[in-house]
PDB file of C-alpha atoms in Angstrom:
ATOM      1  CA  MET A  23      95.467  77.935  59.715  1.00  0.00           C
ATOM      2  CA  PHE A  24      97.443  81.443  60.109  1.00  0.00           C
ATOM      3  CA  PHE A  25      98.369  82.307  56.426  1.00  0.00           C
ATOM      4  CA  GLY A  26      98.492  80.306  52.859  1.00  0.00           C
ATOM      5  CA  LYS A  27     101.560  79.473  51.110  1.00  0.00           C
ATOM      6  CA  SER A  28     103.042  83.081  50.355  1.00  0.00           C
ATOM      7  CA  VAL A  29     106.944  84.209  51.588  1.00  0.00           C
ATOM      8  CA  ARG A  30     105.611  86.876  53.357  1.00  0.00           C
ATOM      9  CA  SER A  31     103.248  84.720  54.858  1.00  0.00           C
ATOM     10  CA  GLU A  32     105.671  82.246  56.243  1.00  0.00           C
ATOM     11  CA  ALA A  33     107.982  85.085  57.387  1.00  0.00           C
ATOM     12  CA  VAL A  34     105.127  86.508  59.366  1.00  0.00           C
ATOM     13  CA  GLN A  35     105.109  82.728  60.714  1.00  0.00           C
ATOM     14  CA  ASP A  36     108.780  82.609  61.348  1.00  0.00           C
ATOM     15  CA  LYS A  37     108.492  86.331  63.052  1.00  0.00           C
ATOM     16  CA  ALA A  38     105.344  84.761  65.338  1.00  0.00           C
ATOM     17  CA  ALA A  39     107.416  81.784  66.079  1.00  0.00           C
ATOM     18  CA  THR A  40     110.348  83.491  67.372  1.00  0.00           C
ATOM     19  CA  LEU A  41     108.177  85.882  69.362  1.00  0.00           C
ATOM     20  CA  LEU A  42     106.388  82.746  70.997  1.00  0.00           C
ATOM     21  CA  VAL A  43     109.604  81.425  72.682  1.00  0.00           C
ATOM     22  CA  THR A  44     110.608  84.786  74.170  1.00  0.00           C
ATOM     23  CA  GLN A  45     110.776  85.752  77.791  1.00  0.00           C
ATOM     24  CA  GLY A  46     107.640  87.560  77.397  1.00  0.00           C
ATOM     25  CA  ALA A  47     105.580  84.592  75.913  1.00  0.00           C
ATOM     26  CA  LEU A  48     106.625  81.193  76.467  1.00  0.00           C
ATOM     27  CA  VAL A  49     110.460  80.673  76.746  1.00  0.00           C
ATOM     28  CA  GLU A  50     110.062  76.627  77.548  1.00  0.00           C
ATOM     29  CA  LEU A  51     108.814  75.893  73.767  1.00  0.00           C
ATOM     30  CA  SER A  52     111.514  74.998  71.260  1.00  0.00           C
ATOM     31  CA  LEU A  53     111.178  77.189  68.226  1.00  0.00           C
ATOM     32  CA  SER A  54     110.201  74.268  66.351  1.00  0.00           C
ATOM     33  CA  ASP A  55     107.190  73.796  68.542  1.00  0.00           C
ATOM     34  CA  ALA A  56     106.396  77.575  68.487  1.00  0.00           C
ATOM     35  CA  ARG A  57     106.416  77.187  64.476  1.00  0.00           C
ATOM     36  CA  THR A  58     103.636  74.242  64.918  1.00  0.00           C
ATOM     37  CA  VAL A  59     101.653  76.161  67.639  1.00  0.00           C
ATOM     38  CA  VAL A  60     101.521  79.348  65.595  1.00  0.00           C
ATOM     39  CA  ARG A  61     100.532  77.257  61.992  1.00  0.00           C
ATOM     40  CA  TYR A  62      97.255  76.812  64.442  1.00  0.00           C
ATOM     41  CA  MET A  63      97.019  80.592  64.981  1.00  0.00           C
ATOM     42  CA  ARG A  64      95.419  83.247  62.873  1.00  0.00           C
ATOM     43  CA  PRO A  65      96.645  86.749  62.297  1.00  0.00           C
ATOM     44  CA  ARG A  66      94.321  89.784  63.034  1.00  0.00           C
ATOM     45  CA  ARG A  67      94.794  93.572  62.984  1.00  0.00           C
ATOM     46  CA  ILE A  68      93.879  96.338  65.838  1.00  0.00           C
ATOM     47  CA  PRO A  69      93.401  99.499  65.463  1.00  0.00           C
ATOM     48  CA  SER A  70      95.067 102.425  67.876  1.00  0.00           C
ATOM     49  CA  GLY A  71      92.457 102.657  70.429  1.00  0.00           C
ATOM     50  CA  ALA A  72      89.922  99.727  70.128  1.00  0.00           C
ATOM     51  CA  VAL A  73      89.641  97.987  73.308  1.00  0.00           C
ATOM     52  CA  PHE A  74      90.101  94.376  72.218  1.00  0.00           C
ATOM     53  CA  ILE A  75      89.557  92.374  75.554  1.00  0.00           C
ATOM     54  CA  ARG A  76      86.988  93.477  78.348  1.00  0.00           C
ATOM     55  CA  GLN A  77      87.346  92.950  81.641  1.00  0.00           C
ATOM     56  CA  GLY A  78      84.392  90.891  82.787  1.00  0.00           C
ATOM     57  CA  GLU A  79      83.921  89.558  79.578  1.00  0.00           C
ATOM     58  CA  GLY A  80      84.153  86.344  77.393  1.00  0.00           C
ATOM     59  CA  ASP A  81      82.793  83.621  75.769  1.00  0.00           C
ATOM     60  CA  VAL A  82      83.123  80.337  73.423  1.00  0.00           C
ATOM     61  CA  ASP A  83      85.659  82.047  70.642  1.00  0.00           C
ATOM     62  CA  ASP A  84      88.270  83.503  73.270  1.00  0.00           C
ATOM     63  CA  ALA A  85      91.656  83.371  72.308  1.00  0.00           C
ATOM     64  CA  MET A  86      95.026  83.705  73.430  1.00  0.00           C
ATOM     65  CA  LEU A  87      96.822  86.512  71.564  1.00  0.00           C
ATOM     66  CA  LEU A  88     100.745  87.070  70.915  1.00  0.00           C
ATOM     67  CA  ILE A  89     101.452  90.498  70.162  1.00  0.00           C
ATOM     68  CA  LEU A  90     103.664  90.828  67.108  1.00  0.00           C
ATOM     69  CA  GLU A  91     103.598  94.634  66.429  1.00  0.00           C
ATOM     70  CA  GLY A  92     102.852  97.770  68.301  1.00  0.00           C
ATOM     71  CA  GLU A  93     102.063  98.351  71.824  1.00  0.00           C
ATOM     72  CA  ALA A  94      98.904  97.760  74.457  1.00  0.00           C
ATOM     73  CA  THR A  95      97.726  98.669  77.660  1.00  0.00           C
ATOM     74  CA  VAL A  96      96.510  96.507  80.415  1.00  0.00           C
ATOM     75  CA  GLU A  97      94.127  97.658  82.739  1.00  0.00           C
ATOM     76  CA  GLN A  98      91.993  96.977  86.067  1.00  0.00           C
ATOM     77  CA  GLU A  99      89.144  98.267  86.808  1.00  0.00           C
ATOM     78  CA  GLY A 100      88.519 100.271  90.078  1.00  0.00           C
ATOM     79  CA  MET A 101      85.681 100.960  92.293  1.00  0.00           C
ATOM     80  CA  GLY A 102      83.970 103.367  89.767  1.00  0.00           C
ATOM     81  CA  ALA A 103      82.685 103.280  86.789  1.00  0.00           C
ATOM     82  CA  ASP A 104      85.454 105.786  85.089  1.00  0.00           C
ATOM     83  CA  ASP A 105      88.419 104.645  87.681  1.00  0.00           C
ATOM     84  CA  SER A 106      90.992 101.971  86.277  1.00  0.00           C
ATOM     85  CA  LEU A 107      94.370 101.271  86.830  1.00  0.00           C
ATOM     86  CA  ILE A 108      96.885 101.131  83.651  1.00  0.00           C
ATOM     87  CA  VAL A 109      99.046  97.870  85.776  1.00  0.00           C
ATOM     88  CA  SER A 110     101.220  97.377  82.148  1.00  0.00           C
ATOM     89  CA  VAL A 111     102.126  98.489  78.414  1.00  0.00           C
ATOM     90  CA  ILE A 112     102.908  95.277  76.419  1.00  0.00           C
ATOM     91  CA  GLY A 113     104.790  94.936  73.189  1.00  0.00           C
ATOM     92  CA  PRO A 114     105.864  92.609  70.748  1.00  0.00           C
ATOM     93  CA  GLY A 115     106.122  88.945  72.143  1.00  0.00           C
ATOM     94  CA  SER A 116     103.845  89.595  74.615  1.00  0.00           C
ATOM     95  CA  LEU A 117     101.005  87.034  75.071  1.00  0.00           C
ATOM     96  CA  LEU A 118      97.454  87.977  76.423  1.00  0.00           C
ATOM     97  CA  GLY A 119      94.477  86.054  77.318  1.00  0.00           C
ATOM     98  CA  GLU A 120      95.988  82.200  78.423  1.00  0.00           C
ATOM     99  CA  MET A 121      93.536  82.061  81.247  1.00  0.00           C
ATOM    100  CA  ALA A 122      90.613  82.599  79.173  1.00  0.00           C
ATOM    101  CA  ILE A 123      91.780  80.305  76.584  1.00  0.00           C
ATOM    102  CA  LEU A 124      91.889  77.516  78.940  1.00  0.00           C
ATOM    103  CA  ASP A 125      89.250  78.040  81.843  1.00  0.00           C
ATOM    104  CA  GLY A 126      86.674  80.307  79.664  1.00  0.00           C
ATOM    105  CA  GLU A 127      86.096  82.445  82.410  1.00  0.00           C
ATOM    106  CA  PRO A 128      85.339  86.515  82.033  1.00  0.00           C
ATOM    107  CA  ARG A 129      88.742  88.367  81.073  1.00  0.00           C
ATOM    108  CA  SER A 130      90.232  89.385  84.425  1.00  0.00           C
ATOM    109  CA  ALA A 131      91.717  92.654  82.766  1.00  0.00           C
ATOM    110  CA  THR A 132      90.882  95.358  79.647  1.00  0.00           C
ATOM    111  CA  CYS A 133      93.604  95.633  76.949  1.00  0.00           C
ATOM    112  CA  ILE A 134      93.529  98.511  74.363  1.00  0.00           C
ATOM    113  CA  ALA A 135      95.321  98.983  71.981  1.00  0.00           C
ATOM    114  CA  ALA A 136      97.812 101.935  72.366  1.00  0.00           C
ATOM    115  CA  THR A 137      99.268 101.765  68.940  1.00  0.00           C
ATOM    116  CA  ASP A 138      97.792  99.913  65.637  1.00  0.00           C
ATOM    117  CA  LEU A 139      98.520  96.248  66.522  1.00  0.00           C
ATOM    118  CA  ALA A 140      99.550  93.149  64.273  1.00  0.00           C
ATOM    119  CA  VAL A 141      98.452  89.798  66.682  1.00  0.00           C
ATOM    120  CA  ALA A 142      98.590  86.343  66.007  1.00  0.00           C
ATOM    121  CA  GLU A 143      95.535  84.756  67.796  1.00  0.00           C
ATOM    122  CA  LEU A 144      94.957  80.988  69.108  1.00  0.00           C
ATOM    123  CA  PRO A 145      91.316  80.679  69.509  1.00  0.00           C
ATOM    124  CA  ARG A 146      90.118  77.752  71.803  1.00  0.00           C
ATOM    125  CA  ASP A 147      88.805  75.947  68.411  1.00  0.00           C
ATOM    126  CA  GLY A 148      92.537  75.904  67.263  1.00  0.00           C
ATOM    127  CA  LEU A 149      93.647  74.820  70.650  1.00  0.00           C
ATOM    128  CA  ARG A 150      91.128  71.894  70.519  1.00  0.00           C
ATOM    129  CA  LYS A 151      92.241  71.001  67.204  1.00  0.00           C
ATOM    130  CA  LEU A 152      96.031  71.439  67.985  1.00  0.00           C
ATOM    131  CA  ILE A 153      95.414  69.175  71.125  1.00  0.00           C
ATOM    132  CA  LYS A 154      94.001  66.629  68.903  1.00  0.00           C
ATOM    133  CA  GLU A 155      96.254  66.442  65.731  1.00  0.00           C
ATOM    134  CA  GLU A 156      99.496  67.343  67.443  1.00  0.00           C
ATOM    135  CA  PRO A 157      99.343  66.032  71.061  1.00  0.00           C
ATOM    136  CA  GLU A 158     103.030  66.023  71.959  1.00  0.00           C
ATOM    137  CA  VAL A 159     103.462  69.702  70.949  1.00  0.00           C
ATOM    138  CA  SER A 160      99.874  70.804  72.806  1.00  0.00           C
ATOM    139  CA  ALA A 161     101.218  68.815  75.848  1.00  0.00           C
ATOM    140  CA  ARG A 162     104.276  71.175  75.971  1.00  0.00           C
ATOM    141  CA  LEU A 163     102.393  74.558  74.933  1.00  0.00           C
ATOM    142  CA  LEU A 164      99.734  73.717  77.864  1.00  0.00           C
ATOM    143  CA  LEU A 165     102.781  73.424  80.311  1.00  0.00           C
ATOM    144  CA  ALA A 166     104.406  76.137  79.283  1.00  0.00           C
ATOM    145  CA  VAL A 167     101.363  78.561  79.677  1.00  0.00           C
ATOM    146  CA  SER A 168     100.702  76.500  83.523  1.00  0.00           C
ATOM    147  CA  LYS A 169     104.140  77.510  84.123  1.00  0.00           C
ATOM    148  CA  ARG A 170     103.841  81.292  83.110  1.00  0.00           C
ATOM    149  CA  MET A 171     100.486  81.454  85.092  1.00  0.00           C
ATOM    150  CA  SER A 172     102.349  79.885  87.674  1.00  0.00           C
ATOM    151  CA  GLU A 173     105.015  82.613  87.636  1.00  0.00           C
ATOM    152  CA  ARG A 174     102.324  85.156  87.474  1.00  0.00           C
ATOM    153  CA  LEU A 175     100.448  84.207  90.651  1.00  0.00           C
ATOM    154  CA  ARG A 176     103.790  83.885  93.348  1.00  0.00           C
ATOM    155  CA  GLU A 177     104.800  87.235  91.503  1.00  0.00           C
ATOM    156  CA  THR A 178     101.278  88.671  92.672  1.00  0.00           C
ATOM    157  CA  ASN A 179     101.390  86.806  95.807  1.00  0.00           C
ATOM    158  CA  ARG A 180     104.866  88.828  96.433  1.00  0.00           C
ATOM    159  CA  LYS A 181     103.225  92.078  95.560  1.00  0.00           C
ATOM    160  CA  LEU A 182      99.994  90.836  98.127  1.00  0.00           C
ATOM    161  CA  LYS A 183     102.739  90.410 100.865  1.00  0.00           C
ATOM    162  CA  SER A 184     103.721  93.671 100.259  1.00  0.00           C
ATOM    163  CA  PHE A 185     100.765  95.288 100.464  1.00  0.00           C
ATOM    164  CA  ALA A 186      99.509  93.776 103.574  1.00  0.00           C
ATOM    165  CA  GLN A 187     102.782  94.889 104.982  1.00  0.00           C
ATOM    166  CA  LEU A 188     102.168  98.407 104.016  1.00  0.00           C
ATOM    167  CA  SER A 189      98.592  98.197 104.966  1.00  0.00           C
ATOM    168  CA  ARG A 190      99.843  97.494 108.914  1.00  0.00           C
ATOM    169  CA  ALA A 191     102.121  99.779 109.070  1.00  0.00           C
ATOM    170  CA  LEU A 192     100.396 102.422 107.788  1.00  0.00           C
ATOM    171  CA  GLN A 193      97.038 101.167 109.983  1.00  0.00           C
ATOM    172  CA  GLN A 194      99.832 101.237 112.827  1.00  0.00           C
ATOM    173  CA  GLU A 195     100.649 104.876 112.042  1.00  0.00           C
ATOM    174  CA  LEU A 196      97.081 105.518 111.787  1.00  0.00           C
ATOM    175  CA  ASP A 197      96.384 103.933 115.375  1.00  0.00           C
ATOM    176  CA  ALA A 198      99.107 105.829 117.117  1.00  0.00           C
ATOM    177  CA  THR A 199      98.009 109.446 115.912  1.00  0.00           C
ATOM    178  CA  HIS A 200      94.689 108.336 116.539  1.00  0.00           C
ATOM    179  CA  SER A 201      96.021 107.559 120.378  1.00  0.00           C
ATOM    180  CA  ILE A 202      98.085 110.758 120.477  1.00  0.00           C
ATOM    181  CA  ASN A 203      94.515 112.663 119.265  1.00  0.00           C
ATOM    182  CA  ARG A 204      92.953 111.412 121.975  1.00  0.00           C
ATOM    183  CA  LYS A 205      95.271 111.877 124.629  1.00  0.00           C
ATOM    184  CA  LEU A 206      95.415 115.645 123.539  1.00  0.00           C
ATOM    185  CA  LEU A 207      91.923 115.581 123.361  1.00  0.00           C
ATOM    186  CA  ASP A 208      91.658 114.457 127.032  1.00  0.00           C
ATOM    187  CA  ALA A 209      93.829 116.681 128.281  1.00  0.00           C
ATOM    188  CA  GLU A 210      92.059 119.764 127.280  1.00  0.00           C
TER     189      GLU A 210
END
């Protein structure tokens, strides 16, 4: 459960529920559904500079996190050991870990706290409890998470298509340059 019954706790829960239904998170959920989901979340503080999700790692305690305060970077590891690319910088209202909470597979990116973070996390056991106790709300949550992942997959497909077109154009340019160089060498 998120917090006790204090006024401060209720204010944080309301903030979390409001952020859960924003464009960066799960806009398809109603505020009432979001309030129900938040009751199964727990607060967590993450200090600036901490790696709180590491690409390739995962375990049974995987959780989905909603950023309440602060910013984090999402990074993809490159080919080398110290080679990484910042994919995005995210802030309040952003969700992380939707895939891992569903499939338990290793994390697909590394997340680092760019500032001190306040997050609400829904651990896998919290999701299971939500499914058991609130099946209708959990069904809507899972549909919203699925829709979000589908949108991200479609965007990734669009980016891959653009990269493929760029790669093809670069290859054509290289082939043309190679052909010209070959003709110049043969002319000598």
